[in-house]
mmCIF file of C-alpha atoms in Angstrom:
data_model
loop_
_atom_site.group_PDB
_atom_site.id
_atom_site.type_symbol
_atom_site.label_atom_id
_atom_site.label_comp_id
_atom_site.label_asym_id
_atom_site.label_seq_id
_atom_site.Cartn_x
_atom_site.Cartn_y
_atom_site.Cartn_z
ATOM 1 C CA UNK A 209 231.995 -169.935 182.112
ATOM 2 C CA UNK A 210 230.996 -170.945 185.882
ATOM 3 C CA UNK A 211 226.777 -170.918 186.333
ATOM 4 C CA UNK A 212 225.708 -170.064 189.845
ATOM 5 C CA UNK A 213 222.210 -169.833 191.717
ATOM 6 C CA UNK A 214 221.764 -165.764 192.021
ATOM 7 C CA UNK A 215 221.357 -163.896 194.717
ATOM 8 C CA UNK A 216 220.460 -160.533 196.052
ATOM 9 C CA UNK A 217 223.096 -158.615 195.675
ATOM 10 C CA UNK A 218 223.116 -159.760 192.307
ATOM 11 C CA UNK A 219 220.729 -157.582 190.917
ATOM 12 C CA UNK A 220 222.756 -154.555 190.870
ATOM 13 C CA UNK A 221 225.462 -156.486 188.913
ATOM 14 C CA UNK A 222 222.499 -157.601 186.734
ATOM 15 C CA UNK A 223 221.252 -154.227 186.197
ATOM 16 C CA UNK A 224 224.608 -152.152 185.421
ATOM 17 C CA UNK A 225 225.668 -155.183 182.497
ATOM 18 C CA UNK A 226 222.104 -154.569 181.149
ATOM 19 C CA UNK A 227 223.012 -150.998 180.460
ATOM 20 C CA UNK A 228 225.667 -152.032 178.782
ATOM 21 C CA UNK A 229 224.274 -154.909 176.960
ATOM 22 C CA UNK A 230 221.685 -153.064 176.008
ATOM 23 C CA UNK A 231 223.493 -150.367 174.506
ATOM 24 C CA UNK A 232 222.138 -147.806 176.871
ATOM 25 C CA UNK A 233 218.445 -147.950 175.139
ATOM 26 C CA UNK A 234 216.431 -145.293 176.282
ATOM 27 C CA UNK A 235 219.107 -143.476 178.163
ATOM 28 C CA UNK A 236 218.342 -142.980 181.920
ATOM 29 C CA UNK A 237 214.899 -143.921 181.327
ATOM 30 C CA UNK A 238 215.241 -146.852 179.728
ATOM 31 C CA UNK A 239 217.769 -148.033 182.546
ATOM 32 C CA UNK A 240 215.011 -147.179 185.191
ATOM 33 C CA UNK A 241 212.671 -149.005 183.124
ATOM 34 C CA UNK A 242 214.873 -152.174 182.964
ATOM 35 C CA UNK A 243 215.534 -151.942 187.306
ATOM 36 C CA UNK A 244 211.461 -152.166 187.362
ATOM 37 C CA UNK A 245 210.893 -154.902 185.338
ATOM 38 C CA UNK A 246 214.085 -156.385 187.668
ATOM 39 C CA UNK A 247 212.902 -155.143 191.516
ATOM 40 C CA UNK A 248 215.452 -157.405 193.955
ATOM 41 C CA UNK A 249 212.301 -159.574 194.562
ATOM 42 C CA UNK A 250 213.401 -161.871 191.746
ATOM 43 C CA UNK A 251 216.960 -162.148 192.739
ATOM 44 C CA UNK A 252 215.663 -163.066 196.300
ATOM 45 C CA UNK A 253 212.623 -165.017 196.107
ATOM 46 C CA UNK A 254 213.639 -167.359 192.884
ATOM 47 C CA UNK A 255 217.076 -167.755 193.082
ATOM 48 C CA UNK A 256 215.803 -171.431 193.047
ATOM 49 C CA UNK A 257 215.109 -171.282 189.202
ATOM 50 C CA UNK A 258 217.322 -168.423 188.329
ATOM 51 C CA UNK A 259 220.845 -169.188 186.596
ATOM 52 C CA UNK A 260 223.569 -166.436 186.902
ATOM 53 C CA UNK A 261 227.188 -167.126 184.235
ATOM 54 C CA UNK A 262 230.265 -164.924 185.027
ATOM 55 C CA UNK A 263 234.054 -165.518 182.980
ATOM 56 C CA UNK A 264 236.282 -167.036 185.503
ATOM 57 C CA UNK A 265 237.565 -162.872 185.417
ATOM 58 C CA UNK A 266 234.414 -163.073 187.638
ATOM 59 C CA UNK A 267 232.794 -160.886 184.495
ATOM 60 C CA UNK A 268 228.732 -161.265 184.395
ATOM 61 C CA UNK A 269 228.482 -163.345 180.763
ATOM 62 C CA UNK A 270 224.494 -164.541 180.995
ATOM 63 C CA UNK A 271 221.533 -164.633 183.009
ATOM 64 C CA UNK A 272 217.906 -166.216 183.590
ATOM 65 C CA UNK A 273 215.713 -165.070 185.933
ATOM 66 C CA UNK A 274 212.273 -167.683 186.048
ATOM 67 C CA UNK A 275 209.804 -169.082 188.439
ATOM 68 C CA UNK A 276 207.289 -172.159 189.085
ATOM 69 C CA UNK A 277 203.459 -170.496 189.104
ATOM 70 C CA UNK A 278 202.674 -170.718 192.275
ATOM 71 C CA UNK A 279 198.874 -170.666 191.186
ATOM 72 C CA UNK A 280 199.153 -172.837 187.907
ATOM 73 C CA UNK A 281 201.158 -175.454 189.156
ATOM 74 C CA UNK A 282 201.484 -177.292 185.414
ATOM 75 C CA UNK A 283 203.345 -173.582 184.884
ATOM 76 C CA UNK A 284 206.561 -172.038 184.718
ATOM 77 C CA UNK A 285 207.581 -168.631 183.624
ATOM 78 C CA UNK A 286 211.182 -167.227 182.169
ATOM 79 C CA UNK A 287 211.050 -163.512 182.804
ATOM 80 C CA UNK A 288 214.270 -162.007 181.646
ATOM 81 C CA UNK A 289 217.249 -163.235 179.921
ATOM 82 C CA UNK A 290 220.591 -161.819 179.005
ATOM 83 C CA UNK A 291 223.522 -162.693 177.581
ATOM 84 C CA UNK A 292 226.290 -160.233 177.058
ATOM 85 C CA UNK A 293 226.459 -159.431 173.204
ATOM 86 C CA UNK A 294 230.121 -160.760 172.801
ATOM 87 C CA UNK A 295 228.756 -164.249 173.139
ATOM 88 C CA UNK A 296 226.033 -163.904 171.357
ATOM 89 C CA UNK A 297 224.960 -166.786 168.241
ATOM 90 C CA UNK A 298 226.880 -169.868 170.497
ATOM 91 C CA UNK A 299 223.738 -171.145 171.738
ATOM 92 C CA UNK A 300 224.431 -169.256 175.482
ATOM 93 C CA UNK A 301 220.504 -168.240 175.447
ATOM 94 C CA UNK A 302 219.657 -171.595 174.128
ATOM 95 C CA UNK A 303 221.515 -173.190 176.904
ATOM 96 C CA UNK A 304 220.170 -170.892 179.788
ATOM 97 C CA UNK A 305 216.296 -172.119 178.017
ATOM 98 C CA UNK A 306 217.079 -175.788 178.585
ATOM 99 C CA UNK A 307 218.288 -175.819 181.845
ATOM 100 C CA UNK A 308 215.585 -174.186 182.741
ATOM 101 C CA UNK A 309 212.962 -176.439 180.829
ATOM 102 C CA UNK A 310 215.258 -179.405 182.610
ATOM 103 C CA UNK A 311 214.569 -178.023 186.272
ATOM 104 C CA UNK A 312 211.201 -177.249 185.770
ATOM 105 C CA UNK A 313 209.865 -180.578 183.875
ATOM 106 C CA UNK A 314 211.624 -182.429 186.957
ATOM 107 C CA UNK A 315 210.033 -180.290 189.345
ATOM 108 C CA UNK A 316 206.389 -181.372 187.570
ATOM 109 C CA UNK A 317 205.526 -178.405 185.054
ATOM 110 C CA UNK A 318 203.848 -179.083 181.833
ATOM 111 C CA UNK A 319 204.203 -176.183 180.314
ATOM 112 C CA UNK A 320 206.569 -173.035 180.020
ATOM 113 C CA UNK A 321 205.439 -169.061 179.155
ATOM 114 C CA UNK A 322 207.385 -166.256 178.553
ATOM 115 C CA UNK A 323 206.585 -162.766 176.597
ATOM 116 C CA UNK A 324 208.604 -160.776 174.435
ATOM 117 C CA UNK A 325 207.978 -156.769 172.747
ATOM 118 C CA UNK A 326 206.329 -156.793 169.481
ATOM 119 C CA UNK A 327 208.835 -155.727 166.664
ATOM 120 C CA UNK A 328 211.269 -157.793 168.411
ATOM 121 C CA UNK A 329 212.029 -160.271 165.697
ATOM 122 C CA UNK A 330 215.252 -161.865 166.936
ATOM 123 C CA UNK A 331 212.984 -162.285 170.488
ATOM 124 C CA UNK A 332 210.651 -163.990 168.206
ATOM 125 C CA UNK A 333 212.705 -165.879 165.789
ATOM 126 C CA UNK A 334 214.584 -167.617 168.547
ATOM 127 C CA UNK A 335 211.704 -168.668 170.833
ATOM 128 C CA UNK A 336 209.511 -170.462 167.685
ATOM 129 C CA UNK A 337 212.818 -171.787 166.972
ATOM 130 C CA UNK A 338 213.221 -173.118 170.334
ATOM 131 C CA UNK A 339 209.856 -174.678 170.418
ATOM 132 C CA UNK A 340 207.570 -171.701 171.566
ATOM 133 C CA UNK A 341 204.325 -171.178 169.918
ATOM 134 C CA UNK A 342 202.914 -167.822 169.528
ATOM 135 C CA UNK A 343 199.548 -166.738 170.920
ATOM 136 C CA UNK A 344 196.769 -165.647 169.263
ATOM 137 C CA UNK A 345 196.201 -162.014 169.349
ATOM 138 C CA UNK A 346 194.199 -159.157 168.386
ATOM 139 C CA UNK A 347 196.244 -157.260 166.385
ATOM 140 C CA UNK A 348 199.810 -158.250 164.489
ATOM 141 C CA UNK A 349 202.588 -156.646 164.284
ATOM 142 C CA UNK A 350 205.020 -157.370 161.938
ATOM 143 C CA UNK A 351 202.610 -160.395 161.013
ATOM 144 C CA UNK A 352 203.172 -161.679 164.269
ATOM 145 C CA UNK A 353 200.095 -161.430 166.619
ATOM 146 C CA UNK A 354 200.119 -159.108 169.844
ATOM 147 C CA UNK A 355 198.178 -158.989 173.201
ATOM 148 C CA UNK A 356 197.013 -155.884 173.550
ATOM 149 C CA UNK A 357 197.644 -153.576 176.500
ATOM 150 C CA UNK A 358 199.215 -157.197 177.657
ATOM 151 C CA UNK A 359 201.233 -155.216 180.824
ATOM 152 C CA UNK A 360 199.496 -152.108 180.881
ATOM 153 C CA UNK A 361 197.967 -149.105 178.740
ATOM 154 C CA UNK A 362 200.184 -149.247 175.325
ATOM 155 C CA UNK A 363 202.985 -152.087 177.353
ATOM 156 C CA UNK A 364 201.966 -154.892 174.225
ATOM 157 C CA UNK A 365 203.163 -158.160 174.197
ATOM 158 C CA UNK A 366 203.595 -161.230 172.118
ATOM 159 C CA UNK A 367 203.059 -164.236 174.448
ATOM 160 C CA UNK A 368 204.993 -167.277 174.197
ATOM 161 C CA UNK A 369 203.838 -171.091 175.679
ATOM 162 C CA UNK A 370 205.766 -174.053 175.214
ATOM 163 C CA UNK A 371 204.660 -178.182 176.319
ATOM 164 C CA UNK A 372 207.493 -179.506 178.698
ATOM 165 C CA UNK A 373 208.014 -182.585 176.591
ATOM 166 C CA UNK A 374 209.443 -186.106 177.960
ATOM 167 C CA UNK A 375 212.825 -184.847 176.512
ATOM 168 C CA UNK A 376 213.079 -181.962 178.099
ATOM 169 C CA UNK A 377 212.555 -184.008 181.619
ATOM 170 C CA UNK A 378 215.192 -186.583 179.852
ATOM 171 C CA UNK A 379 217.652 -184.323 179.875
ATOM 172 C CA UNK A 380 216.492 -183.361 183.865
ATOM 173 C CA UNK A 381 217.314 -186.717 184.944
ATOM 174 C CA UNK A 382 220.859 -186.731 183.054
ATOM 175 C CA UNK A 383 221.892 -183.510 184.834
ATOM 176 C CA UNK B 72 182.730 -156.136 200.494
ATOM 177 C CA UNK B 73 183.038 -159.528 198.200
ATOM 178 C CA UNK B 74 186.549 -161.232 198.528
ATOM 179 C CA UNK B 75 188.054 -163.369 195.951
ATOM 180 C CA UNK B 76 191.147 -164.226 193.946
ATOM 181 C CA UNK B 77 192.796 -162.133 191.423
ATOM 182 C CA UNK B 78 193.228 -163.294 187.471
ATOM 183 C CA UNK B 79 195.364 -162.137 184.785
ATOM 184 C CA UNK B 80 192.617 -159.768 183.587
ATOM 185 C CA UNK B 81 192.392 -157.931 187.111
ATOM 186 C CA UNK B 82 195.909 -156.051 185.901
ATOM 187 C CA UNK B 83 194.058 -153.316 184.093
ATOM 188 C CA UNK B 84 191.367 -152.768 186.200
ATOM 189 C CA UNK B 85 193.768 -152.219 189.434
ATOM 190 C CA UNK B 86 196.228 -150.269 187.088
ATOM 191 C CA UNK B 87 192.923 -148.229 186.648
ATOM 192 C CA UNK B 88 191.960 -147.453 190.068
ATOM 193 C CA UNK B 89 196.106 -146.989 190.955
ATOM 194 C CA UNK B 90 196.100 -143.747 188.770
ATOM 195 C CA UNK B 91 192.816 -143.135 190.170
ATOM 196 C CA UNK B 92 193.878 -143.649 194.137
ATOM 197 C CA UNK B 93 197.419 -142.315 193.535
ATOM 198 C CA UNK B 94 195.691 -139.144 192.681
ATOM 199 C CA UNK B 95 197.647 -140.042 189.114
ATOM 200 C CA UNK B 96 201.025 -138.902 191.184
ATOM 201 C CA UNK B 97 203.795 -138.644 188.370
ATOM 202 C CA UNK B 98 201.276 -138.525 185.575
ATOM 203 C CA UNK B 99 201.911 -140.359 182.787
ATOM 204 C CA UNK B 100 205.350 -141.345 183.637
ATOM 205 C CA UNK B 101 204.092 -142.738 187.139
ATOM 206 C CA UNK B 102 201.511 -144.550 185.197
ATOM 207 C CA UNK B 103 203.972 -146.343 183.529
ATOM 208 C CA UNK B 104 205.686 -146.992 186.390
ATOM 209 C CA UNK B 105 203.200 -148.113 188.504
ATOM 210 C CA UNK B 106 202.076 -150.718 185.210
ATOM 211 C CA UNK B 107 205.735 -152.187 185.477
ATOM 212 C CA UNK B 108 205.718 -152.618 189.542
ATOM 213 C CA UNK B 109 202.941 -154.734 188.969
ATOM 214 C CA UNK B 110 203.162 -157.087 185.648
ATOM 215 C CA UNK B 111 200.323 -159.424 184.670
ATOM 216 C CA UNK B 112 202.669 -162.123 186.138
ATOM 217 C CA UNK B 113 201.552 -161.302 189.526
ATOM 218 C CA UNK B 114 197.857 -161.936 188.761
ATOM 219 C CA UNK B 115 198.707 -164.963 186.412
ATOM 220 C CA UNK B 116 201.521 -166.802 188.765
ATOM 221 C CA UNK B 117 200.490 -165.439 192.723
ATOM 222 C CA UNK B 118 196.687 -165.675 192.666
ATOM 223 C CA UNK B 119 196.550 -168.059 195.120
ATOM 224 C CA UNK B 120 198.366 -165.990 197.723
ATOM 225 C CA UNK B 121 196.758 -162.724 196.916
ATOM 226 C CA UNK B 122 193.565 -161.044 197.110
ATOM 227 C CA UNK B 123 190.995 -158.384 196.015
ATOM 228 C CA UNK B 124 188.332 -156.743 197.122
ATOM 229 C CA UNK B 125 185.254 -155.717 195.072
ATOM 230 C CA UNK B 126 182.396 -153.476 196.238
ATOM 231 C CA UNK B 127 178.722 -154.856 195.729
ATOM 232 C CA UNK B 128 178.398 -152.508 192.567
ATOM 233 C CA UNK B 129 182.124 -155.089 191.164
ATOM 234 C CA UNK B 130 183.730 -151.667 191.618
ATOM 235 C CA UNK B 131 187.535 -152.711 193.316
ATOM 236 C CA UNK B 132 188.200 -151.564 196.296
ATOM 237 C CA UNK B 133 191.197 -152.746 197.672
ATOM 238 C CA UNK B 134 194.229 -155.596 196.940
ATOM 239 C CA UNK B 135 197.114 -157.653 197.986
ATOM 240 C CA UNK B 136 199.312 -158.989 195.994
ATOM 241 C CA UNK B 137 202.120 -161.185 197.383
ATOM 242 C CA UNK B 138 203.848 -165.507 197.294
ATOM 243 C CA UNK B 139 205.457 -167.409 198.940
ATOM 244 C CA UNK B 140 209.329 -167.459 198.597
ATOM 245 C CA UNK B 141 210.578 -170.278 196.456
ATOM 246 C CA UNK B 142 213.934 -169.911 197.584
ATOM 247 C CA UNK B 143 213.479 -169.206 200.530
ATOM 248 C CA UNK B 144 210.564 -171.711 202.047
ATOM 249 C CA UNK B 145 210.958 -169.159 205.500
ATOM 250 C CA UNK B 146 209.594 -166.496 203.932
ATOM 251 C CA UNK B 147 206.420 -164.749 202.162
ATOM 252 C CA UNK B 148 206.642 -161.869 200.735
ATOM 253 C CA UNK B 149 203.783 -158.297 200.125
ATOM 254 C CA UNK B 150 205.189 -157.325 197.177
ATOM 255 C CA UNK B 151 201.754 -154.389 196.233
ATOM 256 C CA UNK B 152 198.905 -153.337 198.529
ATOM 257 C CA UNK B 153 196.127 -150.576 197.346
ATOM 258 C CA UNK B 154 192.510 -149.594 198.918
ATOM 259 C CA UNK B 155 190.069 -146.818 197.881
ATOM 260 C CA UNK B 156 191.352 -143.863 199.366
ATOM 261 C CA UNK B 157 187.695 -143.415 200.105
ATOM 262 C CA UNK B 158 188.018 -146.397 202.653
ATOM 263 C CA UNK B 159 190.953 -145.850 204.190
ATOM 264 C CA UNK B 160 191.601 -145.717 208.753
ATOM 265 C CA UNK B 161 188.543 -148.055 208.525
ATOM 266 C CA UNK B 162 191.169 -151.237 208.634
ATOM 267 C CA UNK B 163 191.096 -152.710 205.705
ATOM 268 C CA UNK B 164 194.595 -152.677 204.237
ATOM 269 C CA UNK B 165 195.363 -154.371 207.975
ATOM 270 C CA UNK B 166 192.648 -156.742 207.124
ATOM 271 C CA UNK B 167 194.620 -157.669 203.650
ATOM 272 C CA UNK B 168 197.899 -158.412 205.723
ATOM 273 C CA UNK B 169 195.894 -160.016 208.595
ATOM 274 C CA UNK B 170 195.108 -162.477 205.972
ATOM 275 C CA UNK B 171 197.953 -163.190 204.116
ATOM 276 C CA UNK B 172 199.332 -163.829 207.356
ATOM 277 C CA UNK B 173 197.218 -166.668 208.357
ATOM 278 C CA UNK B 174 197.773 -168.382 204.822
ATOM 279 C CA UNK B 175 201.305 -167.653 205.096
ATOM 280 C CA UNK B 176 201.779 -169.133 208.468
ATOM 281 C CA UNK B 177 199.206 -171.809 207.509
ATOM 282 C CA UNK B 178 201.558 -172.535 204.322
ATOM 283 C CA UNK B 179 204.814 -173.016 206.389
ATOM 284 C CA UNK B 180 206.130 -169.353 206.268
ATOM 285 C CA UNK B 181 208.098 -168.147 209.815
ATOM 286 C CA UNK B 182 208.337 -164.076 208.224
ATOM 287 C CA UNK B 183 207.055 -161.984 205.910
ATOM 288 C CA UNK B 184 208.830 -159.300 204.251
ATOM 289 C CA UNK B 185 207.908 -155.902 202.422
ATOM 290 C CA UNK B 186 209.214 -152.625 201.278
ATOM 291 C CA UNK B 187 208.355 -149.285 201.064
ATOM 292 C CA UNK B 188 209.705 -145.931 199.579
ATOM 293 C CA UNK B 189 212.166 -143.638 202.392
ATOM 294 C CA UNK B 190 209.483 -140.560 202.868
ATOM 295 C CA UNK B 191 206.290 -142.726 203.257
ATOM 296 C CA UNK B 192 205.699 -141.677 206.597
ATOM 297 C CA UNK B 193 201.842 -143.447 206.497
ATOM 298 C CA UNK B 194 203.366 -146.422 205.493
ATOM 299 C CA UNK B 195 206.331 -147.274 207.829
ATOM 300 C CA UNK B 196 204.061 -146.234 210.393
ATOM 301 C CA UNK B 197 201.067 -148.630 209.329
ATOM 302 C CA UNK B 198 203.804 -151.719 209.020
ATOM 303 C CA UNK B 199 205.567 -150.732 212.673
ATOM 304 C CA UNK B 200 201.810 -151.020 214.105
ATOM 305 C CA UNK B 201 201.353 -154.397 212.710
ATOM 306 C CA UNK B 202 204.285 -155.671 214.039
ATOM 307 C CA UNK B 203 207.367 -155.398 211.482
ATOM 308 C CA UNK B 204 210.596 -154.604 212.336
ATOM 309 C CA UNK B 205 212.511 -151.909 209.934
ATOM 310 C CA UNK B 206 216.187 -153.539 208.585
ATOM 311 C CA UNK B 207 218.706 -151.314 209.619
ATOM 312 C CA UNK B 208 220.409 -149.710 206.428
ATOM 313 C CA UNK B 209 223.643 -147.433 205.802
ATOM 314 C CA UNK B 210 221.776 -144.203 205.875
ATOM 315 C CA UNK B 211 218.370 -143.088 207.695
ATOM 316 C CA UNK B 212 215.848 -140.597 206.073
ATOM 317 C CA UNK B 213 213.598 -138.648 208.117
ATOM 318 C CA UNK B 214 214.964 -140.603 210.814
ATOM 319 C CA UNK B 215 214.065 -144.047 209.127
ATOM 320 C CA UNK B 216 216.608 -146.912 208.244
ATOM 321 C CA UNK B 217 216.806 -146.916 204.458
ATOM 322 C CA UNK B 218 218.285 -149.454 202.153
ATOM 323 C CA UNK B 219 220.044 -147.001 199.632
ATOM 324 C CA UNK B 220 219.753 -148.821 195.781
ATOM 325 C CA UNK B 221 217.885 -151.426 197.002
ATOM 326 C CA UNK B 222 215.931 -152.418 193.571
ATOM 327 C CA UNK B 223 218.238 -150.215 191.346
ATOM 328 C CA UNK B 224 220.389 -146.850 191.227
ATOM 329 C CA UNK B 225 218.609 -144.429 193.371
ATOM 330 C CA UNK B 226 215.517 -146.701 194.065
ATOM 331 C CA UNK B 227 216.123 -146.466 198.017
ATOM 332 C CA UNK B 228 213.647 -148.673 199.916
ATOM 333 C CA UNK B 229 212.828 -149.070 203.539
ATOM 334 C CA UNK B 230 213.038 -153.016 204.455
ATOM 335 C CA UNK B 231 210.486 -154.810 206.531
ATOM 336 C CA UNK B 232 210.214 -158.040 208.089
ATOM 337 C CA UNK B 233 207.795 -159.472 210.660
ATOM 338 C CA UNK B 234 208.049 -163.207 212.040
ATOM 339 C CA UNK B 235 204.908 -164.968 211.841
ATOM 340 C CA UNK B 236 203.932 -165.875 215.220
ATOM 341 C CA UNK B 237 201.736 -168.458 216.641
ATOM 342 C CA UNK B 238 198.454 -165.740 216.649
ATOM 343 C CA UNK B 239 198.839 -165.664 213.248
ATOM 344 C CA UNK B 240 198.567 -169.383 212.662
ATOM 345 C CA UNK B 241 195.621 -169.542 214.889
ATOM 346 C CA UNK B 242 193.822 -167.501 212.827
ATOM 347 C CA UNK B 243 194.667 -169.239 209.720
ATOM 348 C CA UNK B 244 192.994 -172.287 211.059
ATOM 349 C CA UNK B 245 189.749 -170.226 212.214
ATOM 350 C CA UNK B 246 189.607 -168.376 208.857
#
């Protein structure tokens, strides 16, 4: 697998393997849904701390698209990850996470967010496992605790934060 | 007309007033569309180069939300503008991109882009006035350059850009 900055054009790429990775959830509607939360913005504007993996076939394998917070500069935010489900449980997702830690610890962060659906356990399971901490919400959901209305009228959330730790800027340095 | 930054809690009250200014155009569905155009990450992550406007009463009455391209240190970017219908032609939305502008320019930026729908006739018209040029694209609608699947499959978008010009960074120092 070859990891490249993004770009642009990438996020059709991006959006069509989603489908597809996603097992068409929620139909056309679901794939409309999935281009919103994805607008070419991302691909253009934070290429910078976005990581794109394709097979040497050229095949789209994985993806992270994050930023810096521009307004909480001790901040950085992962906002969407794939990995195509073939490779799934060899640590691709893990991977993409680090590198991403790496770049932003080095780049002065102190701290990384990221949010996830409630009732998505696996979501869950592997960013507590990965050294996210859950925030306190109002309500649970599955015993895990929710921000209400987090992205809109009924669009809950769980919401992740994790400390940049002097390992993960360790590991910066090495790369 | 009070001035200030946005926070993560401004996301539901300008969700509010969207339904409410959009004349709740595509009803619920719109709604939910409108909710994932604008996430809580812009009002967490892009405070500091966006802004919202809040009658004497704290009703809202108009906002910007838009960064600074980290990959792209040239650039800024409008990514979501809105005022009260009820204060509209009295320049205010021109106002909003008057000053993100002069912080723009003031920040380093040489061009800020934007988009629009093809068929907003108001809109490529108010962006021509203030100086951007449209992209040229493989098709035109209604005689417009359009973009055709520019942020997914059948999400067509007229492209802006405008270089920041000397005026503009004059009137970031003033400001």
């Amino acid at each position: 697998m070859r990891w490249r900055r993004p770009g642009g054009a990438d996020q059709a790429r991006v959006l069509a393997v989603l489908d597809d990775w996603w097992g068409a959830l929620g139909g056309e509607a679901g794939s409309r849904q999935r281009a919103l939360l994805l607008p070419r913005l991302f691909f253009q504007h934070f290429a910078d701390t976005s990581l794109l993996g394709e097979a040497t076939d050229g095949r789209l394998t994985a993806f992270l698209i994050g930023f810096r917070s521009a307004a909480q500069p001790d901040a950085a935010y992962i906002h969407f990850v794939g990995v195509d489900p073939a490779l799934r449980r060899r640590g691709v997702a893990a991977g993409l996470y680090r590198w991403f830690f790496a770049q932003a610890a080095a780049g002065g962060a102190r701290r990384v967010d990221a949010i996830t659906s409630p009732g998505n356990a696996t979501s869950v399971a592997f960013h507590t496992a990965i050294g996210f901490r859950i925030i306190p919400g109002r309500r649970t959901v599955d015993g895990v605790d929710v921000q209400v209305d987090y992205d809109g009228p009924g669009l809950h959330r769980i919401a992740f934060t994790r400390p940049l730790t002097p390992a993960d800027t360790a590991r910066a340095s090495e790369s």
